Coordinates of N, CA and C in Angstrom, one line a residue:
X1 N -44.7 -51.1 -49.1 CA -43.9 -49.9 -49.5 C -44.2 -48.7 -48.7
X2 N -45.9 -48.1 -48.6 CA -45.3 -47.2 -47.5 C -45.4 -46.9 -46.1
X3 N -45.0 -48.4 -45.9 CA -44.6 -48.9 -44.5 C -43.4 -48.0 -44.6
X4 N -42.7 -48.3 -45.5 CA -40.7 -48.3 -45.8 C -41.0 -46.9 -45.4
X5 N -41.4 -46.1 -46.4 CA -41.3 -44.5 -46.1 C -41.5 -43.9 -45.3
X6 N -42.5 -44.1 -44.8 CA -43.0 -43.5 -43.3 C -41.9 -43.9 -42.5
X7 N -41.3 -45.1 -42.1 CA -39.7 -45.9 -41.2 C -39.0 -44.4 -42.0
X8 N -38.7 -44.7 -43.0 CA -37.3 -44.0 -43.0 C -37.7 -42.1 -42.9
X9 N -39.1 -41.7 -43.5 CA -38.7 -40.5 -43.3 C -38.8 -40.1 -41.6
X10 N -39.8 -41.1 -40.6 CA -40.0 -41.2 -39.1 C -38.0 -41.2 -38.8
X11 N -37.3 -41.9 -39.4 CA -36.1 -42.2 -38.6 C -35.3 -40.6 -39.1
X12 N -35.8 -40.3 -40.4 CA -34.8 -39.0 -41.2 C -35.1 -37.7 -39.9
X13 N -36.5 -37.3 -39.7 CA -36.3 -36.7 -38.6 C -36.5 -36.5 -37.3
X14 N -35.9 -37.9 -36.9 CA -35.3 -38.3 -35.7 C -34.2 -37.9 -35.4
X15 N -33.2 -38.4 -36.9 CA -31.8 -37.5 -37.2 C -32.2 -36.3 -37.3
X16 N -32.5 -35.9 -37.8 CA -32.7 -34.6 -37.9 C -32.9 -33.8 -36.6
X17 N -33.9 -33.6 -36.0 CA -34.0 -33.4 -34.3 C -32.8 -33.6 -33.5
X18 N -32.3 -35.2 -33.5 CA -30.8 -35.2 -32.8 C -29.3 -34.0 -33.6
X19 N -29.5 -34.1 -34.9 CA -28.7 -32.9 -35.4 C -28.9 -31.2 -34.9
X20 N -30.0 -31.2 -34.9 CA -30.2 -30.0 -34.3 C -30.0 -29.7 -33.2
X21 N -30.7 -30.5 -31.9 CA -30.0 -30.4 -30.7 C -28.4 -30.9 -30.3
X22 N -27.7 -31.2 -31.0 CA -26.2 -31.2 -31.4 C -25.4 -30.4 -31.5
X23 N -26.4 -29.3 -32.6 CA -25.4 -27.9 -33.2 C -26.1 -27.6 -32.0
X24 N -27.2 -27.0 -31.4 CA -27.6 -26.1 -30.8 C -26.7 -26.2 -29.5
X25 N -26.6 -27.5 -28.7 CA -25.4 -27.8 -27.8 C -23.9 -27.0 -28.0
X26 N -23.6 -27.7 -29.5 CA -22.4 -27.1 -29.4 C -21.8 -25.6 -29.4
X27 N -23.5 -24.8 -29.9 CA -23.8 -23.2 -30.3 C -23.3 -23.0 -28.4
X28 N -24.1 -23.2 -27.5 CA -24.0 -22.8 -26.4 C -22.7 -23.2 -25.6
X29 N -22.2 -24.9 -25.9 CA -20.5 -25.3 -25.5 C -19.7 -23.8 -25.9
X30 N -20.0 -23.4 -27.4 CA -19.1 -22.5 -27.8 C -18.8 -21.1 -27.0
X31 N -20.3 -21.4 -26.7 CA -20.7 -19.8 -26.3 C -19.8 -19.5 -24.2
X32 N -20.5 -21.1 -24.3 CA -19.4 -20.7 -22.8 C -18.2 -20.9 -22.5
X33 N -17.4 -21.5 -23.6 CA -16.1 -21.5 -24.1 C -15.6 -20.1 -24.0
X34 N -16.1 -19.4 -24.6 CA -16.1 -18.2 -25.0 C -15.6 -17.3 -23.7
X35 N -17.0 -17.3 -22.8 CA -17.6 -16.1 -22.1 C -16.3 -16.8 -20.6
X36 N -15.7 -18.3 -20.7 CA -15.3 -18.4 -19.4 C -13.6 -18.0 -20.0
X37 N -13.2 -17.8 -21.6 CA -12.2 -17.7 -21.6 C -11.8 -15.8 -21.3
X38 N -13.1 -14.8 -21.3 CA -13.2 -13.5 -21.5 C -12.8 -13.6 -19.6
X39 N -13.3 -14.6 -18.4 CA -13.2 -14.5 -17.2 C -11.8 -14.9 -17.5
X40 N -11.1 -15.9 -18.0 CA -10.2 -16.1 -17.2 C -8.9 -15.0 -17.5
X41 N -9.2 -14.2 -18.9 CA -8.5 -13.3 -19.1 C -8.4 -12.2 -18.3
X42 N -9.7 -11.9 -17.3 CA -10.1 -10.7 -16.4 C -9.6 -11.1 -15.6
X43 N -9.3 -12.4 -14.9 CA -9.1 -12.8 -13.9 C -7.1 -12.4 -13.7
X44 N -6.6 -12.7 -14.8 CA -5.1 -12.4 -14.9 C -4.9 -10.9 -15.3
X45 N -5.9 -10.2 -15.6 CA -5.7 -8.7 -15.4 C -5.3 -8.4 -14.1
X46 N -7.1 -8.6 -13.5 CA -6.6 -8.2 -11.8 C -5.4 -8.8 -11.4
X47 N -4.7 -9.8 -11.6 CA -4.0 -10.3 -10.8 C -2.6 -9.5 -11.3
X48 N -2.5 -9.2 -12.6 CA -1.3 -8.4 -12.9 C -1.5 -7.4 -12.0
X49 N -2.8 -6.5 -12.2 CA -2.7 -5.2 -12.0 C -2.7 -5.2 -10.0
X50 N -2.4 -6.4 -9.2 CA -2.1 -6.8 -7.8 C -0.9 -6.6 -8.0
X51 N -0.4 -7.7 -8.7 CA 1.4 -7.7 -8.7 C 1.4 -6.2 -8.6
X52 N 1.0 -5.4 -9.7 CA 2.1 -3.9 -9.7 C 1.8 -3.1 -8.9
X53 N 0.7 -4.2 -8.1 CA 0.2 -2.6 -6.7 C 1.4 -3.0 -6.0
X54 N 1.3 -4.3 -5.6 CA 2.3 -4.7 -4.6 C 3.8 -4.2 -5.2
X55 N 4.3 -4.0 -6.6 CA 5.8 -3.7 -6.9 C 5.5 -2.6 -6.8
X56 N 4.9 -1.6 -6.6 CA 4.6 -0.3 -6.5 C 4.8 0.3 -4.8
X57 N 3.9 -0.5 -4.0 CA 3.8 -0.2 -2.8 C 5.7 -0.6 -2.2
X58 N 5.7 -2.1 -2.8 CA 7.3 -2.0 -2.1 C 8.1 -0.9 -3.0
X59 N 8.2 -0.6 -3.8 CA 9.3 0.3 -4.0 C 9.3 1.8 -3.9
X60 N 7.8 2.2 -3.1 CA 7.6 3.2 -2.3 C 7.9 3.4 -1.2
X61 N 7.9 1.6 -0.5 CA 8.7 1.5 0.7 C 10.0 2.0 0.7
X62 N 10.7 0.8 -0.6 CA 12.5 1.6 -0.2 C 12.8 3.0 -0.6
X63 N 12.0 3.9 -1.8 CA 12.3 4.9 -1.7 C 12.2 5.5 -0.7
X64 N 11.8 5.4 0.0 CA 10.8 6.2 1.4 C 12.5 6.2 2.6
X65 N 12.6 5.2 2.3 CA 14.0 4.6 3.4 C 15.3 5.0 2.8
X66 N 15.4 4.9 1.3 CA 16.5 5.7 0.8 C 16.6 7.3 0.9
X67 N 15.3 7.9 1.1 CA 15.6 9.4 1.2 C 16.1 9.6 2.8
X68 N 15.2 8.7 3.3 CA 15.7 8.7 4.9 C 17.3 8.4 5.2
X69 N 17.9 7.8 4.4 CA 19.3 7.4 4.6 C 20.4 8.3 4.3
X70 N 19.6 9.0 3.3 CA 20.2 10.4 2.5 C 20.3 11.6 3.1
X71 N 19.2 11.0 3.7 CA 19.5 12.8 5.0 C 20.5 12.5 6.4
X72 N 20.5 11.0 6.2 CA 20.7 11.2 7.8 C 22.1 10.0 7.8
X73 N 23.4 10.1 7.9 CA 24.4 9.4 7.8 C 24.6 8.8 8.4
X74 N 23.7 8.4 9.6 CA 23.9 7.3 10.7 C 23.0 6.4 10.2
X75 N 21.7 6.9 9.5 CA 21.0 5.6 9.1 C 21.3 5.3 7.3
X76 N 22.1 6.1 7.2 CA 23.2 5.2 5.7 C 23.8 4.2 5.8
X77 N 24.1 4.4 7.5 CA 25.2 3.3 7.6 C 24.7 2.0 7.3
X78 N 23.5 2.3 8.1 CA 22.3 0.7 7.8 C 21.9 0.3 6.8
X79 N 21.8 1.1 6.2 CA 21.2 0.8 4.5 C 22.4 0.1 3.6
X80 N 23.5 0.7 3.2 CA 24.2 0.0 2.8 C 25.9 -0.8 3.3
X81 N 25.8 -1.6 2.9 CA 27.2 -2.2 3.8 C 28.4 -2.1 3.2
X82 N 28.5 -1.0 1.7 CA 29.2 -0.4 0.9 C 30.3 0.4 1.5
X83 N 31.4 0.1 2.1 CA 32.3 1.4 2.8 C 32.9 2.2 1.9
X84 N 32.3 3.2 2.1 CA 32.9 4.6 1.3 C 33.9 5.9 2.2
X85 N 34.3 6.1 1.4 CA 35.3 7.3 2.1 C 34.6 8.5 2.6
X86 N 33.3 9.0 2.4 CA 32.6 10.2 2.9 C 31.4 10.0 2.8
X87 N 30.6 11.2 4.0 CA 29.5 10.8 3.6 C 28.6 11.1 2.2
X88 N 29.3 12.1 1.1 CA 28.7 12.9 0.4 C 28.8 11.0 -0.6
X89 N 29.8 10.6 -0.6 CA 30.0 9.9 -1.5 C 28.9 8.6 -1.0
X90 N 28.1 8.1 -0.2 CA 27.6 7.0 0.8 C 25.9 8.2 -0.1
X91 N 25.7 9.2 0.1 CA 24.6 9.7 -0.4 C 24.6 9.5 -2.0
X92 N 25.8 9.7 -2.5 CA 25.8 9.6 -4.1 C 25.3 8.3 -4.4
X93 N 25.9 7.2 -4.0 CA 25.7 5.9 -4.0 C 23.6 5.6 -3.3
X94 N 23.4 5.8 -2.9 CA 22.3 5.9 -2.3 C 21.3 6.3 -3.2
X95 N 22.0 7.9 -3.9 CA 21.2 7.7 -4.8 C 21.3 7.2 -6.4
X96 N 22.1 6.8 -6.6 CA 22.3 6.2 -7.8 C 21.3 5.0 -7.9
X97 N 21.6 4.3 -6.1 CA 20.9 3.4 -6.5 C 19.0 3.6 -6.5
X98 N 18.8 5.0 -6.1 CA 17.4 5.2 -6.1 C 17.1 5.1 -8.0
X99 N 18.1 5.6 -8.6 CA 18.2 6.0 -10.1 C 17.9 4.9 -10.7
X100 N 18.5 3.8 -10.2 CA 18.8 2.5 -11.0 C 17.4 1.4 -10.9
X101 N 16.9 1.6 -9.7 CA 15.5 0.9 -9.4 C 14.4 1.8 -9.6
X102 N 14.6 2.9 -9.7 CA 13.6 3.6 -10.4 C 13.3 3.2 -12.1
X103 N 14.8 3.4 -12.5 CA 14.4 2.6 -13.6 C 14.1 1.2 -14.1
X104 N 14.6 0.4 -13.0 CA 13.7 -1.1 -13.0 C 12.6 -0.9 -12.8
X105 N 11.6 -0.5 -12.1 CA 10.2 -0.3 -11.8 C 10.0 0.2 -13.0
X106 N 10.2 1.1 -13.9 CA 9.4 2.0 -14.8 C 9.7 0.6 -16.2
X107 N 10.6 -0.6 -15.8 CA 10.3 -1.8 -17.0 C 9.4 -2.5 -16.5
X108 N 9.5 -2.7 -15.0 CA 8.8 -3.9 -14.4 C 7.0 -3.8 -14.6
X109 N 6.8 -2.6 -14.8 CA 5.5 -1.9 -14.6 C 4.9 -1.7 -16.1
X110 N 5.7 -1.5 -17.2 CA 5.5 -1.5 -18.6 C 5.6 -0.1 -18.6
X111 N 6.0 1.1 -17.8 CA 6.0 2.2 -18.2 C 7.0 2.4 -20.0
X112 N 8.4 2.1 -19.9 CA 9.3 1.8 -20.5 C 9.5 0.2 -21.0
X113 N 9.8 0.3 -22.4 CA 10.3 -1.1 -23.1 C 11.3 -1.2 -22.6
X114 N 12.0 -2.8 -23.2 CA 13.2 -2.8 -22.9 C 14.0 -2.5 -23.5
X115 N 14.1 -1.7 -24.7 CA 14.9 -0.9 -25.5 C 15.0 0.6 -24.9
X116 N 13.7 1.3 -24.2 CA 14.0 2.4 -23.5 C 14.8 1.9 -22.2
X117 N 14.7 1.4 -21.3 CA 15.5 1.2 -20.3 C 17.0 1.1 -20.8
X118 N 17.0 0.5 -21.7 CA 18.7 -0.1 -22.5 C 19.2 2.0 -22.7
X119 N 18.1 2.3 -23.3 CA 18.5 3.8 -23.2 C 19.0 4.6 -21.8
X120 N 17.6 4.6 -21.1 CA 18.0 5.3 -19.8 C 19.5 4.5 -19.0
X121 N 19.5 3.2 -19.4 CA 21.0 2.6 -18.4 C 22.2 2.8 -19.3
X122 N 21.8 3.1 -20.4 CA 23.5 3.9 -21.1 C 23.7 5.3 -20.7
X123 N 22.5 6.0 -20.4 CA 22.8 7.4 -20.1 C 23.3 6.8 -18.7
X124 N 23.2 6.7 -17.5 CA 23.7 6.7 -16.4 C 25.0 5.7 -16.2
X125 N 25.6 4.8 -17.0 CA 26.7 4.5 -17.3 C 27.8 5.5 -17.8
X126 N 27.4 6.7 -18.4 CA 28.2 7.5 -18.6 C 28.9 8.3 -17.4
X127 N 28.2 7.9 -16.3 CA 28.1 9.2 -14.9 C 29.4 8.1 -14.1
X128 N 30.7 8.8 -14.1 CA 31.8 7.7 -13.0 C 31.1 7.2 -11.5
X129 N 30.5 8.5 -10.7 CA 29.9 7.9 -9.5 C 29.3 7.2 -10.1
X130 N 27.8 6.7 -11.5 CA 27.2 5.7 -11.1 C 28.1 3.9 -11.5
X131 N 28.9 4.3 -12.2 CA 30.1 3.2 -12.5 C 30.2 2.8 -11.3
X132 N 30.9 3.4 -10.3 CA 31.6 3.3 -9.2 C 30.7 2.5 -8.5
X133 N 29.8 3.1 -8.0 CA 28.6 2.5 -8.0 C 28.0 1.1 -7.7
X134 N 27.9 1.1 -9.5 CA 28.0 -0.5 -10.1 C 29.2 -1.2 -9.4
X135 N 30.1 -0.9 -9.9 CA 31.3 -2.1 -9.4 C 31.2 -2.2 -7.9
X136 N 31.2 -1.0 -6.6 CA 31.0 -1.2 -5.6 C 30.1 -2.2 -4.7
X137 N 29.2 -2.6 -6.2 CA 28.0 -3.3 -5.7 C 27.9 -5.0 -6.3
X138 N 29.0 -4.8 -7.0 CA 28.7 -6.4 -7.7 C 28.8 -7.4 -7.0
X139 N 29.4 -7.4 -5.6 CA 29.0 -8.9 -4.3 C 27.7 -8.6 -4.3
X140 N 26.8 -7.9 -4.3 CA 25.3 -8.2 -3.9 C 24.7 -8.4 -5.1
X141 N 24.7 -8.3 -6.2 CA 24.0 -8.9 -7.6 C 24.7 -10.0 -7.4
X142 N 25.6 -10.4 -7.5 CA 26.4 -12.0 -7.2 C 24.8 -12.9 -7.1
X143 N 24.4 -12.7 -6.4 CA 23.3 -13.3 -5.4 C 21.6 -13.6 -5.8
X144 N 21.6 -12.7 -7.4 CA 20.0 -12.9 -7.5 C 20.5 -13.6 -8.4
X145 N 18.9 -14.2 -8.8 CA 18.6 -15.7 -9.4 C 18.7 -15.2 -11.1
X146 N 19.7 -16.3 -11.3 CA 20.2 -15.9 -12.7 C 19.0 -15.5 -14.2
X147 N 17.4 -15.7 -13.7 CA 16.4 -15.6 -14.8 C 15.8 -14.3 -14.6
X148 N 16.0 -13.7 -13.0 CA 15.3 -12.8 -12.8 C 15.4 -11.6 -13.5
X149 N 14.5 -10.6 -13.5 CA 14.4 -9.1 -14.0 C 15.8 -8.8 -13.7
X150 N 15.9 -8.2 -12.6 CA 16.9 -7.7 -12.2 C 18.3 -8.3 -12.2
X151 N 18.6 -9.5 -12.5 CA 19.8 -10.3 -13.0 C 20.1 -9.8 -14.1
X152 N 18.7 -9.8 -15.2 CA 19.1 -9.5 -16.8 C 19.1 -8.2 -16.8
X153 N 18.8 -7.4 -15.7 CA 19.1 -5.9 -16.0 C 20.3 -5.6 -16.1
X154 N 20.9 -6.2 -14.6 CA 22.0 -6.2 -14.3 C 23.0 -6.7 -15.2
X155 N 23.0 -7.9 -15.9 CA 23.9 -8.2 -17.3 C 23.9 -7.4 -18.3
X156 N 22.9 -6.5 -18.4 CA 22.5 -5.6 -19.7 C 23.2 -4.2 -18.9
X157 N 23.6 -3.7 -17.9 CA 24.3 -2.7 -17.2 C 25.5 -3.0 -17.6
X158 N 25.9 -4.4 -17.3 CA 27.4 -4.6 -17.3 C 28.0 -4.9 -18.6
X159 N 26.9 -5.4 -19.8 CA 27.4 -4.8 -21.0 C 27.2 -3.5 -21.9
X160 N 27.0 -2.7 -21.2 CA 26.6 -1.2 -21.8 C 28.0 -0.8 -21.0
X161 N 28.7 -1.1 -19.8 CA 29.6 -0.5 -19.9 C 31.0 -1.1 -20.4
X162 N 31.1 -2.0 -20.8 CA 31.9 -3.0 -21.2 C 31.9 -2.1 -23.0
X163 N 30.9 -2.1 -23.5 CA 30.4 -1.7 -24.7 C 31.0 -0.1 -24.7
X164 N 30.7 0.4 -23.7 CA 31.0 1.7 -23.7 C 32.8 1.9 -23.3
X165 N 33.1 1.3 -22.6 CA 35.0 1.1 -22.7 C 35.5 1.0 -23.8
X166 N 34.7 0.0 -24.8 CA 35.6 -0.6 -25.9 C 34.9 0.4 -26.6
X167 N 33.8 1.3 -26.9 CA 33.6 2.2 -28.0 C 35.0 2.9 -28.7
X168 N 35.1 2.9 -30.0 CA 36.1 4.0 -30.4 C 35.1 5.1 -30.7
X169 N 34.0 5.8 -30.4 CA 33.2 6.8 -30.5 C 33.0 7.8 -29.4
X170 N 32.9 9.0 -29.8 CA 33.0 10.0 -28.5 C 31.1 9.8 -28.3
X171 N 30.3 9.4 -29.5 CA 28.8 9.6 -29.4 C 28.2 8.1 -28.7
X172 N 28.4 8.7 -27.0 CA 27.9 7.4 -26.8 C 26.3 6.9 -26.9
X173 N 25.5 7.7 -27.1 CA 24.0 7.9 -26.9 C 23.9 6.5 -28.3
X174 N 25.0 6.0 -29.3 CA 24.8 5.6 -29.9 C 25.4 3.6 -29.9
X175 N 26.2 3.8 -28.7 CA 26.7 2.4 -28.4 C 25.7 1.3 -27.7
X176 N 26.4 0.5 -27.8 CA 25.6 -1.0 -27.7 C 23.9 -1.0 -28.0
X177 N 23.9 -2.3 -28.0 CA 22.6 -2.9 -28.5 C 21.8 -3.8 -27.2
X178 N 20.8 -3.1 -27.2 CA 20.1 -4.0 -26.0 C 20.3 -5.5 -26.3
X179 N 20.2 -6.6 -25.3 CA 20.6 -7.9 -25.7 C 18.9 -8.5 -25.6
X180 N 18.8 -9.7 -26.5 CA 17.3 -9.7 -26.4 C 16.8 -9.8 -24.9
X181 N 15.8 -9.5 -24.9 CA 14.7 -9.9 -23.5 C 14.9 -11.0 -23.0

């Protein structure tokens, strides 16, 4: 008989020891579970916070080239393939479109939700040159990819003024509804 006890309490903590180095494994699995999922979260910061160097840097580029085209009506011609009747009107257009990617960057970047942009792009649908604008330009939106930013911006443009035609209200600050994200 205490053969038997000595076996079973010798095997109890045997278990015992294997239980412990078990949790204590899984205490540390957890721990680096943890500490690699805090990296891979850091890791898609930096990489966000790349992207918006890079959407930053290029869209410093084209403003840089839209002001240049603005001053100078021989290099407007380059810039856009829009034929307009003057040059004042080739600058309006020019800049509308500086207006309109300014305010895509300020979503692209999280400055603005997409209920404030849905704002800022009903105020400038109100403006005829930037209408004109828009419609002057719908062959080149034709052409981006139907998921992108700038496709759904562009659909959310073309129903703010769609929205804003059929309004029976003179208050437009109050028509259409952003369409979801």
């Amino acid at each position: 008989m205490v053969t038997l006890k000595f076996g079973v309490r010798r095997w109890g903590s045997a278990t015992v020891a294997g239980l412990a180095f078990t949790a204590g494994a899984l205490v540390a699995l957890a721990a680096q579970q943890r500490r690699h999922k805090e990296l891979r979260l850091r890791v898609a910061e930096v990489e966000r916070g790349d992207e918006q160097r890079a959407i930053l840097d290029q869209q410093r580029a084209q403003q840089y080239l839209l002001s240049k085209a603005m001053e100078d009506a021989d290099l407007a011609a380059v810039y856009s393939t829009v034929q307009v009747d003057s040059p004042t009107r080739q600058r309006q257009y020019l800049f509308a479109n500086a207006m309109y990617t300014n305010a895509l960057l300020a979503y692209r970047v999280g400055v603005v939700s997409w209920e404030e942009l849905h704002g800022h792009l009903r105020m400038f649908c109100q403006n005829p040159i930037f209408r004109a604008y828009w419609d002057a330009h719908r062959p080149h939106r034709a052409s981006l990819e139907g998921n992108s930013t700038e496709a759904r911006v562009g659909r959310m443009v073309d129903g703010l003024i769609r929205d804003l035609d059929e309004a029976d209200t003179e208050e437009w600050w109050v028509v259409g509804e952003p369409p979801h994200e």
